[in-house]
GROMACS .gro file of C-alpha atoms in nm:
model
  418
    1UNK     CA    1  14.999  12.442  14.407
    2UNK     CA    2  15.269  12.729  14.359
    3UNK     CA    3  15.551  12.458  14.181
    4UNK     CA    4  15.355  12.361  13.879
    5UNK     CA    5  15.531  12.347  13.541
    6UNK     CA    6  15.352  12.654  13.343
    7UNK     CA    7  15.261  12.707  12.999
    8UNK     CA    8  15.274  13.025  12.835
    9UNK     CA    9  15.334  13.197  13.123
   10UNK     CA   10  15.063  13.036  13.325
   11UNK     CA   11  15.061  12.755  13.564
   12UNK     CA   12  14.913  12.462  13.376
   13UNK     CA   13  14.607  12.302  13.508
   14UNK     CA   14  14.715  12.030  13.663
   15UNK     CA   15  14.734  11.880  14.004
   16UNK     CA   16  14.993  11.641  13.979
   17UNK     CA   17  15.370  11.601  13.730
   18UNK     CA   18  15.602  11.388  13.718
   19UNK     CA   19  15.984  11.519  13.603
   20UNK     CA   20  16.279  11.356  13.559
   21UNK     CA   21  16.646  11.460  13.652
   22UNK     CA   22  17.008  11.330  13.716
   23UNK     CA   23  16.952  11.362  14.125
   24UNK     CA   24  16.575  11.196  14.134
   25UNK     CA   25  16.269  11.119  13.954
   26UNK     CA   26  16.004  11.393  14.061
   27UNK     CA   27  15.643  11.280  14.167
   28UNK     CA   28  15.448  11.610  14.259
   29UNK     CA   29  15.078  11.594  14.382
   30UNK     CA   30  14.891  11.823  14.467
   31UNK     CA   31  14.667  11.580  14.729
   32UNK     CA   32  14.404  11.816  14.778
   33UNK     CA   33  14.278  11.880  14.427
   34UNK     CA   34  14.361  11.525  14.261
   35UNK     CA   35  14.214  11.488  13.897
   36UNK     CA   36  14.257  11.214  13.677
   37UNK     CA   37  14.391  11.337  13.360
   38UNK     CA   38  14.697  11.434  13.583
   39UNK     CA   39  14.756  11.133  13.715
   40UNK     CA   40  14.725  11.018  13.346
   41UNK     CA   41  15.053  11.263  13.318
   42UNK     CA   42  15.273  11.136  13.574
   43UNK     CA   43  15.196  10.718  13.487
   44UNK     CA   44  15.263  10.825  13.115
   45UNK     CA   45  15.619  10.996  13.223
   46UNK     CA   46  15.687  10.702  13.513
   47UNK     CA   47  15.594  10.459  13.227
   48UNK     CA   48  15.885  10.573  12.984
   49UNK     CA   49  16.146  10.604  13.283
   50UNK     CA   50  16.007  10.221  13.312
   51UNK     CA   51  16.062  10.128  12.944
   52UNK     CA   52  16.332  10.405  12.878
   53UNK     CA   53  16.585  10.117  12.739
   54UNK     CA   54  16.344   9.976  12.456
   55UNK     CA   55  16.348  10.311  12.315
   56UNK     CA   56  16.741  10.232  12.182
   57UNK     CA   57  16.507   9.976  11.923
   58UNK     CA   58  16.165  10.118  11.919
   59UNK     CA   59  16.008  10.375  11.725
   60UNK     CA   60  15.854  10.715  11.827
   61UNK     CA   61  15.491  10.544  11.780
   62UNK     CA   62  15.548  10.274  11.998
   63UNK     CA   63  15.740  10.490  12.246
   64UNK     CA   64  15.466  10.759  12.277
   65UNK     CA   65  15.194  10.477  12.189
   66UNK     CA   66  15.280  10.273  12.522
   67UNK     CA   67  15.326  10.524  12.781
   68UNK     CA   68  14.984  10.632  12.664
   69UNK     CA   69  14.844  10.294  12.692
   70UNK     CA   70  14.975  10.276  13.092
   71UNK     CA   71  14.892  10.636  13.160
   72UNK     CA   72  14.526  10.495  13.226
   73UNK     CA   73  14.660  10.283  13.513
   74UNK     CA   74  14.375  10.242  13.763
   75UNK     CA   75  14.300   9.933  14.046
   76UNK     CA   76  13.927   9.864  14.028
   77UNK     CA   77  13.760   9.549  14.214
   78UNK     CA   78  14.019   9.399  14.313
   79UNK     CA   79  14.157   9.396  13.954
   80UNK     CA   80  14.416   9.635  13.752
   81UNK     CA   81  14.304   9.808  13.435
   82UNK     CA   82  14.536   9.898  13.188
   83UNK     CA   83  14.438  10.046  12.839
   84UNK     CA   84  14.131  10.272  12.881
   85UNK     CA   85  14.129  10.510  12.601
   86UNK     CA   86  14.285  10.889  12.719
   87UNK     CA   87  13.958  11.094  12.655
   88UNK     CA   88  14.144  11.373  12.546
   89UNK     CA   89  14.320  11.159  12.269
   90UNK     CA   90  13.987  11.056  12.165
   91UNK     CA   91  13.871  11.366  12.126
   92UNK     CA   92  14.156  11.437  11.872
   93UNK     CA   93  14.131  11.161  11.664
   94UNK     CA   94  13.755  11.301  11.632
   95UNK     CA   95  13.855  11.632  11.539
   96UNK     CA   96  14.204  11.548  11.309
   97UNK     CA   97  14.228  11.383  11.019
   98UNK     CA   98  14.480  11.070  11.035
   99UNK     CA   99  14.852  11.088  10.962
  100UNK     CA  100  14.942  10.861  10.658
  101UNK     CA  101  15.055  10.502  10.842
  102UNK     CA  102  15.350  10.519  10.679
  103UNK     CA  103  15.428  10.884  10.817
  104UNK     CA  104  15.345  10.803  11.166
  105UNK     CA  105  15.584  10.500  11.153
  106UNK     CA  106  15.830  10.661  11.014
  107UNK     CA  107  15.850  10.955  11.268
  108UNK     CA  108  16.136  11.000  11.461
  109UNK     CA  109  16.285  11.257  11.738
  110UNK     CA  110  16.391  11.544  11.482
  111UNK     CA  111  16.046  11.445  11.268
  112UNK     CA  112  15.866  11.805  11.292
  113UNK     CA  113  15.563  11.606  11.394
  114UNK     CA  114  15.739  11.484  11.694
  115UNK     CA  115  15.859  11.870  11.772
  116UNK     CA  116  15.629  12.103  11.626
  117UNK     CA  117  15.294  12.167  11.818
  118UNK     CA  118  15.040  12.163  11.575
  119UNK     CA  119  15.141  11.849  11.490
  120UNK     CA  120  15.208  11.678  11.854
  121UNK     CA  121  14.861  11.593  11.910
  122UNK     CA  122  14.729  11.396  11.606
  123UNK     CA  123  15.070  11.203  11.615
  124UNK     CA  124  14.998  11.087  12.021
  125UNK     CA  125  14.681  11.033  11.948
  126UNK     CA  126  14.752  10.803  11.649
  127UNK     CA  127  15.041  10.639  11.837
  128UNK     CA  128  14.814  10.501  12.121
  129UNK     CA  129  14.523  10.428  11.882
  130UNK     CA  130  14.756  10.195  11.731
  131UNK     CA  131  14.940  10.024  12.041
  132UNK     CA  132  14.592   9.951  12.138
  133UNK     CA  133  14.518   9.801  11.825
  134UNK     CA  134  14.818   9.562  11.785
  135UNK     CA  135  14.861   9.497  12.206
  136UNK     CA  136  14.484   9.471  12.309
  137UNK     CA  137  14.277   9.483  12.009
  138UNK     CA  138  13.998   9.274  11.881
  139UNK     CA  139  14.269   9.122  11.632
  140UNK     CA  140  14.418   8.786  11.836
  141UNK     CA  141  14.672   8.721  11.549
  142UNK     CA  142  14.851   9.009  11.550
  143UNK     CA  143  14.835   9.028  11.927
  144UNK     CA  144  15.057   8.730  11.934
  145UNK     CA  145  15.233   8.840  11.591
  146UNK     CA  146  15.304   9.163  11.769
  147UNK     CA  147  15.521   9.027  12.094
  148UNK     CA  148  15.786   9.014  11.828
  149UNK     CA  149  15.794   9.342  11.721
  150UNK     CA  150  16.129   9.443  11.938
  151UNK     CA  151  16.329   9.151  11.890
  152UNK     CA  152  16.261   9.188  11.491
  153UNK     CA  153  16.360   9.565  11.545
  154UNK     CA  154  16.674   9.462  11.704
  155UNK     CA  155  16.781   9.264  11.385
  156UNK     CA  156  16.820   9.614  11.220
  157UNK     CA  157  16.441   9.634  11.014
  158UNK     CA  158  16.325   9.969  11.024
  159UNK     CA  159  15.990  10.042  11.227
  160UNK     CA  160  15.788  10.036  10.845
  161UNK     CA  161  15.939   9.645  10.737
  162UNK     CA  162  15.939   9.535  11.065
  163UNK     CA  163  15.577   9.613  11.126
  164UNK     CA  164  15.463   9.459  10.839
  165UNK     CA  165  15.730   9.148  10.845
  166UNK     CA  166  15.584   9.085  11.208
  167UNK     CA  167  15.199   9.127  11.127
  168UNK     CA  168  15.258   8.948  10.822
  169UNK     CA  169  15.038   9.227  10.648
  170UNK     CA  170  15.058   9.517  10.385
  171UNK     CA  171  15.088   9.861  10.487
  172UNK     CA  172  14.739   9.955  10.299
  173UNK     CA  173  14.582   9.722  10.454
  174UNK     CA  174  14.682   9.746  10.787
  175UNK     CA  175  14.609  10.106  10.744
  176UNK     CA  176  14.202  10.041  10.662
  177UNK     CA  177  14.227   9.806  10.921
  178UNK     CA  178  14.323  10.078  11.194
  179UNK     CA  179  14.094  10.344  11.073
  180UNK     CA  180  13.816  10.044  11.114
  181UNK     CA  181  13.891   9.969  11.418
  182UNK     CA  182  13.834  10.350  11.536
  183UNK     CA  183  13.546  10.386  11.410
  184UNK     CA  184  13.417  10.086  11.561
  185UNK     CA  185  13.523  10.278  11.917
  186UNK     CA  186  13.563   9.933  12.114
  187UNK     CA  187  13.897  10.003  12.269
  188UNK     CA  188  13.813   9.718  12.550
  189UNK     CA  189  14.133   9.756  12.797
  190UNK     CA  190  14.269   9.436  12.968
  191UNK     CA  191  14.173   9.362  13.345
  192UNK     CA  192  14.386   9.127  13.528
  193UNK     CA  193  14.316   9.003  13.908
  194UNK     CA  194  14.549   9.131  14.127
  195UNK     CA  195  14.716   8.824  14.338
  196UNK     CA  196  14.872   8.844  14.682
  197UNK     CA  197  14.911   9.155  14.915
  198UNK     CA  198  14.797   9.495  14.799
  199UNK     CA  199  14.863   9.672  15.091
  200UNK     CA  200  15.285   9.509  15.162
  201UNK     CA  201  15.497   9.805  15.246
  202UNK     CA  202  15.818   9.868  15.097
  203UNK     CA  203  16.135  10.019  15.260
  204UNK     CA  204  16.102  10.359  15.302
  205UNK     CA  205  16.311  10.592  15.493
  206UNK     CA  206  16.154  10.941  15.600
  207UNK     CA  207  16.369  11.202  15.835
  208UNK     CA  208  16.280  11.541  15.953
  209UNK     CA  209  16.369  11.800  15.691
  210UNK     CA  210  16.604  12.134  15.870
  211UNK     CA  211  16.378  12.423  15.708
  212UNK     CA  212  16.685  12.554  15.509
  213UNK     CA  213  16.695  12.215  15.345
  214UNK     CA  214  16.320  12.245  15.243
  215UNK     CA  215  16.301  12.584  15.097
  216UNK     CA  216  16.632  12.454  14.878
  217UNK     CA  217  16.437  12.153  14.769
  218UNK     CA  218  16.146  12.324  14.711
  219UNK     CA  219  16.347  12.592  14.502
  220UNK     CA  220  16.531  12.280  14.310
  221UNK     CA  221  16.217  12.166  14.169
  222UNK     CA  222  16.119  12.491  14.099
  223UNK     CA  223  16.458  12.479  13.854
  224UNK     CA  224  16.366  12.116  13.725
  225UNK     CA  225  16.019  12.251  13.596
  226UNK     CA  226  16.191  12.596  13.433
  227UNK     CA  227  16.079  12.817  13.660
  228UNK     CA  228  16.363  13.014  13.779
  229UNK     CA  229  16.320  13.314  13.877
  230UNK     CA  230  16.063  13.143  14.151
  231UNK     CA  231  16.344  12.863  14.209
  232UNK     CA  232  16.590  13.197  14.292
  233UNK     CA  233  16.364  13.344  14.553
  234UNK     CA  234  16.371  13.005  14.765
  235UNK     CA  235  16.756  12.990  14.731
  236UNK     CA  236  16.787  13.270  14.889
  237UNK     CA  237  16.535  13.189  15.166
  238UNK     CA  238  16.733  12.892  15.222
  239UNK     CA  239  17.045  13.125  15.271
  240UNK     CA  240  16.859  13.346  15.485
  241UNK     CA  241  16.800  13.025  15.692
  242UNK     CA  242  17.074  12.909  15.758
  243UNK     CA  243  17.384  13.189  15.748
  244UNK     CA  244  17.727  12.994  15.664
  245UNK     CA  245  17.497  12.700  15.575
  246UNK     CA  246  17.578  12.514  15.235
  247UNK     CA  247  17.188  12.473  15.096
  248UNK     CA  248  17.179  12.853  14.978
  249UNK     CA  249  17.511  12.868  14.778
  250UNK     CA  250  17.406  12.565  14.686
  251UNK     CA  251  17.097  12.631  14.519
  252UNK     CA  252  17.224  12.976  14.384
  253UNK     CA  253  17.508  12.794  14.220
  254UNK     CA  254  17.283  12.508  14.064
  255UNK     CA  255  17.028  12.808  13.920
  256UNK     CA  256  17.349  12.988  13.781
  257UNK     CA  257  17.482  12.669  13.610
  258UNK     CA  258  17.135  12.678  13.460
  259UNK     CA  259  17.124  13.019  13.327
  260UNK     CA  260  17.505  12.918  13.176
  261UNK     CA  261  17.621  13.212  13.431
  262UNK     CA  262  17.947  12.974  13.447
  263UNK     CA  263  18.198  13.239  13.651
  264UNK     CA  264  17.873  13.348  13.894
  265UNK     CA  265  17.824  12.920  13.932
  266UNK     CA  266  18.189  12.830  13.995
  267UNK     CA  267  18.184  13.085  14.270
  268UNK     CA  268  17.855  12.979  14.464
  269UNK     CA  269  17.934  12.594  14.400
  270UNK     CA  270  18.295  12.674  14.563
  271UNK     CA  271  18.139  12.852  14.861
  272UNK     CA  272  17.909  12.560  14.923
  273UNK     CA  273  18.216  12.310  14.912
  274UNK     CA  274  18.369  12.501  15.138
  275UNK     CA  275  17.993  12.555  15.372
  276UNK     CA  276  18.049  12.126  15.388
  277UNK     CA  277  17.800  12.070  15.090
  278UNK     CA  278  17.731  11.672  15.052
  279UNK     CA  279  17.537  11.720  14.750
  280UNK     CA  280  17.691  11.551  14.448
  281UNK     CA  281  17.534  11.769  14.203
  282UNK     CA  282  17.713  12.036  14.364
  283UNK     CA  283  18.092  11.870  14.291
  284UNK     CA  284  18.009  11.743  13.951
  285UNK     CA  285  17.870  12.067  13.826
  286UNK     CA  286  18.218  12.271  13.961
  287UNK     CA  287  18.405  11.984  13.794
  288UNK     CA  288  18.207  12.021  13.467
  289UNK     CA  289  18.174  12.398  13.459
  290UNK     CA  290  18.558  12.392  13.478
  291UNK     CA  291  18.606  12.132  13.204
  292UNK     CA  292  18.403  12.373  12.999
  293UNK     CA  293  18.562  12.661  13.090
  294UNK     CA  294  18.950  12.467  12.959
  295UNK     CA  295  18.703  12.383  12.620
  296UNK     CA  296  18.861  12.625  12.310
  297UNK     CA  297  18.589  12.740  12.067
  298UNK     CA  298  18.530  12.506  11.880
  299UNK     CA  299  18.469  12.241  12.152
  300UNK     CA  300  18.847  12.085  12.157
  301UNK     CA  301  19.036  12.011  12.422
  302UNK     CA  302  19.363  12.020  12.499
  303UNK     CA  303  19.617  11.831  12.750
  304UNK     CA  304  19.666  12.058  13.034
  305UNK     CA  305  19.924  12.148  13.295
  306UNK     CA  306  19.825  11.895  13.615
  307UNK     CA  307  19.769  12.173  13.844
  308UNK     CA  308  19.480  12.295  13.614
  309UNK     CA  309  19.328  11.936  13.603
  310UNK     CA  310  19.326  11.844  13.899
  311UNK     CA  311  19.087  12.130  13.984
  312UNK     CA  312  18.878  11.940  13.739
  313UNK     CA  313  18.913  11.574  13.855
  314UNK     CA  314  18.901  11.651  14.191
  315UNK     CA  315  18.518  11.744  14.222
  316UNK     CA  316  18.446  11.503  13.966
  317UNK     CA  317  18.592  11.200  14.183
  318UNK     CA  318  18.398  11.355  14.504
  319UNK     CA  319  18.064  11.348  14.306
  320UNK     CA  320  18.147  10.989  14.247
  321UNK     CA  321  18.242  10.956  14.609
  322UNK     CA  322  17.908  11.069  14.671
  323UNK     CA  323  17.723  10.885  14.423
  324UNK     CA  324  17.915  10.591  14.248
  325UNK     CA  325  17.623  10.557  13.974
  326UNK     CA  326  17.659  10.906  13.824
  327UNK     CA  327  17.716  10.845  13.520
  328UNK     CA  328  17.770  11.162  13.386
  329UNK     CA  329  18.059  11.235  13.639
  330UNK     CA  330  18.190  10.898  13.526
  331UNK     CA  331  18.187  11.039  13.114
  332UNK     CA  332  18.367  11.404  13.196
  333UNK     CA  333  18.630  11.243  13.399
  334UNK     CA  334  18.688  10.956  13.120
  335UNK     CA  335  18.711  11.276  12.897
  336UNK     CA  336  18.945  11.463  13.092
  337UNK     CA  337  19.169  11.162  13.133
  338UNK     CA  338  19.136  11.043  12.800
  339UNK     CA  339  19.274  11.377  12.686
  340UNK     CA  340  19.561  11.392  12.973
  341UNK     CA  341  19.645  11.078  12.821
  342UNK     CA  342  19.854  10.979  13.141
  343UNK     CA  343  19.636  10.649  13.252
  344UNK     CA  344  19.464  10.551  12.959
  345UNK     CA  345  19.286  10.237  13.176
  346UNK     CA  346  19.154  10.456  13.416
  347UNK     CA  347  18.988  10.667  13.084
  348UNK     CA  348  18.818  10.400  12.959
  349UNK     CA  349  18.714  10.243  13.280
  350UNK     CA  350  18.542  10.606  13.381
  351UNK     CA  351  18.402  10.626  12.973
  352UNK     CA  352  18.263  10.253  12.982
  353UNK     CA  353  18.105  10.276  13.312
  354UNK     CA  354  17.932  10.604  13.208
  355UNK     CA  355  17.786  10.402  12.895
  356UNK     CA  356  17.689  10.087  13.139
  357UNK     CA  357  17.522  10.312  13.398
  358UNK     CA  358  17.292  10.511  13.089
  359UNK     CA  359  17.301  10.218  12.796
  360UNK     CA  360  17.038  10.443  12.671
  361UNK     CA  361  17.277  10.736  12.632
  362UNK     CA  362  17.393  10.646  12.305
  363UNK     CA  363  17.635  10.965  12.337
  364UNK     CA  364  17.813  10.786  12.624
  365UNK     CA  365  17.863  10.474  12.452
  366UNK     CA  366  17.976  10.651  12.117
  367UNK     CA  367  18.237  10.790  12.313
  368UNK     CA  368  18.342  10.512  12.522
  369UNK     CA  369  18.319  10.301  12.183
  370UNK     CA  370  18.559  10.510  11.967
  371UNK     CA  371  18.784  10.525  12.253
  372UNK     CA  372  18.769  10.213  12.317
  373UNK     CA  373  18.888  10.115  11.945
  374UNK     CA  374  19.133  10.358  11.965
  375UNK     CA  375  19.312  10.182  12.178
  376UNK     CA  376  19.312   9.842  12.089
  377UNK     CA  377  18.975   9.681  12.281
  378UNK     CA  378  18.759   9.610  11.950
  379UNK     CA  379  18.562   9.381  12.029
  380UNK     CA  380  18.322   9.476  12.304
  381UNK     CA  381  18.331   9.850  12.118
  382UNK     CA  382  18.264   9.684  11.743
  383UNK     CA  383  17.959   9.453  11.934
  384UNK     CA  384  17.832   9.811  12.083
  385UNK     CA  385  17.893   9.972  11.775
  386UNK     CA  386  17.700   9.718  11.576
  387UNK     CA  387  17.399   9.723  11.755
  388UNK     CA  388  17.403  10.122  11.786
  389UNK     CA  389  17.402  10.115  11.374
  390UNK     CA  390  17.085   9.893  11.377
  391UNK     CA  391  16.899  10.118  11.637
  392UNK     CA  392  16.663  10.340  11.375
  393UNK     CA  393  16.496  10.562  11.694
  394UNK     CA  394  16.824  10.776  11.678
  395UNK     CA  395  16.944  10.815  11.283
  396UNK     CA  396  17.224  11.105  11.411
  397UNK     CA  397  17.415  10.764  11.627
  398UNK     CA  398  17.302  10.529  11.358
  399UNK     CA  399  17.478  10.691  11.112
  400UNK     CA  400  17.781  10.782  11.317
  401UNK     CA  401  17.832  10.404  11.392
  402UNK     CA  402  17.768  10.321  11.029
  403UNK     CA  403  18.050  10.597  10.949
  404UNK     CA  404  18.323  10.458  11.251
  405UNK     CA  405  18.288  10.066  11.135
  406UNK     CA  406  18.330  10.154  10.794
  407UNK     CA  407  18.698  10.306  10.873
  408UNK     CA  408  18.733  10.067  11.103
  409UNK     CA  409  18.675   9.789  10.819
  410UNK     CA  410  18.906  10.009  10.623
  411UNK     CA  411  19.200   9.989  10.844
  412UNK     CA  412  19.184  10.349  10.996
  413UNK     CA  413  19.098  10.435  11.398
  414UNK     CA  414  18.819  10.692  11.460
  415UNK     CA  415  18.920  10.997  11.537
  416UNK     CA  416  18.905  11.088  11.930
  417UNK     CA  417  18.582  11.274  12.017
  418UNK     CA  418  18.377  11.451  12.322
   0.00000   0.00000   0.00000
């Protein structure tokens, strides 16, 4: 399988990924050489795009802990199986010594344990050992306790307090507790009949594939998975192709966008436009590549002459054309408007449905929030604002909402931001 993801240079040893983007969620397989510890990989990624909006409320633990838990997945007998233990996290809680409970609950995404990699493994190891524990362990009371956990979260307790406020337990204790249960190694997963039709087919729509448009898909997951240079050598294929065709200044303008070649990306992305490219990636990265190019220095932006924005909104509305629900299309041409300052509905109707389409991009609702309060509609932006300063998985937002209702309470506006 030439398209894997590599790792240090090499291709990793898998035969199957699973990678996410703003065009598609990626399933790759590689049917001929299946293993199971791949297919662990993918249901542990498809599991977070799953429960990707608890993680504005939960903590890194439970985050990591779950998508674990469900990257076991399997259909046995006529029954599903979720919650085997990950053999290669059991081998590193028998190898590592345990994280303090109190560290591993406290972890969060700028935590080095969360970033470093000598530290990544005991803290996903640790994570699932202790989902398993509270969701499926031998422990019935704080199974039932522990259905609570998220809606006690969203009352503002941090992931410590609301732990032990849930399990109605100290932290020490609950700590000897865990390590017990480990070393008791009965992590019995749950096995529930499957009911109804197994084998119902969903809609699916399959068309013949041109050959340019395969070696540019091909090539765009080669750029989803980092490889580059590889993804290059299929753009041009595609180009080679089909002569005049949009799919190789296509590609070739995506892979320049990604190496932040801006002038060499605005140039390919123009020629596909003008090949009769459909692809909305294509618009909204020429409308974004020229809102960054209008950006001063220091990130500012200032109102422009309307011949220069248009060139901006224009792509920007045709990649919404093309795809209504893209949110971050919606979010640069709130922020252009916002800044033209000509239709200030239209900028917060662009910024707000940007933060409804990705709830879990806390950026877009910060923006669309202070926006929002700047200009007079408090009270669906304080309610969003509110909530944001309770969510502990992100302390940067937390803090910034903490900061924007406090000079809100004081009487001043928040000052406009990207």
């Amino acid at each position: 399988m030439p398209f894997k993801p590599l790792y240090e240079g090499r291709p990793k040893p898998i035969s199957g990924f699973f990678t996410r983007s703003m065009e598609a969620n990626w399933m790759a397989l590689d049917v001929g050489n299946m293993q199971g510890e791949s297919l662990q990989t993918i249901f542990h990624e498809y599991t977070h795009l799953l429960l990707r909006r608890n993680s504005l409320y939960w903590p890194l633990w439970l985050t990591e802990g779950m998508a674990d838990l469900y990257s076991t997945f399997e259909v046995a007998d006529k029954k599903v199986v979720i919650g085997k233990p990950p053999r290669r996290l059991l081998r590193i809680l028998a190898r590592e010594s345990f994280m303090p409970l109190k560290e591993l609950l406290e972890v969060h995404h700028e935590s080095e344990e969360y970033n470093q990699k000598e530290h990544q493994g005991i803290f996903y190891a640790q994570s699932w050992l202790l989902t398993h524990y509270l969701a499926l362990g031998d422990n019935p009371l704080y199974r039932a306790r522990f259905r609570q956990f998220t809606e006690v979260l969203r009352a503002g307790q941090n992931s410590v307090a609301a732990l032990t406020n849930t399990l109605q337990v100290g932290l020490s204790q609950l700590e000897a507790q865990l390590k017990r249960y480990y070393e008791q190694g009965q992590f019995q997963p749950v096995k529930l009949p499957m009911r109804g039709r197994t084998n119902a087919m969903t809609s699916v729509w399959i068309r013949p594939m041109p050959p340019a448009e395969m070696a540019f898909q091909l090539g765009w997951l080669l750029l989803h998975v980092e490889r580059l240079d590889d993804a290059q050598g299929w753009f041009e294929l595609a180009g080679r192709l089909q002569p005049g065709g949009p799919y190789g200044m296509e590609g070739l303008g995506l892979l320049a966008a990604e190496r932040q070649q801006t002038k060499e990306a605005i140039v390919y992305l123009e020629r596909a436009i003008g090949a009769g490219s459909r692809n909305f990636s294509v618009h909204y990265h020429l409308g974004r590549l020229r809102l960054e190019m209008a950006l001063q220095p220091n990130g500012v932006l200032f109102q422009m002459p309307e011949n220069q924005a248009r060139l901006i909104r224009t792509p920007l509305k045709q990649a919404i054309s093309l795809q209504p629900n893209c949110a971050v299309a919606h979010n640069r041409l709130g922020f252009l408007e916002s800044v033209q300052g000509e239709n200030r509905p239209l900028a917060l109707r662009h910024l707000q449905t940007a933060a409804q389409l990705e709830p879990d991009n806390l950026g877009f609702v910060m923006m669309w929030a202070r926006y929002a309060l700047e200009n007079g509609k408090d009270a669906k932006a304080i309610q969003a604002l509110e909530e944001m300063a309770r969510q502990g998985s992100q302390p940067k937002f937390q803090r910034m909402a903490k900061e924007i209702l406090s000079k809100y309470q004081a009487g001043n506006k928040p000052a406009r931001g990207r």
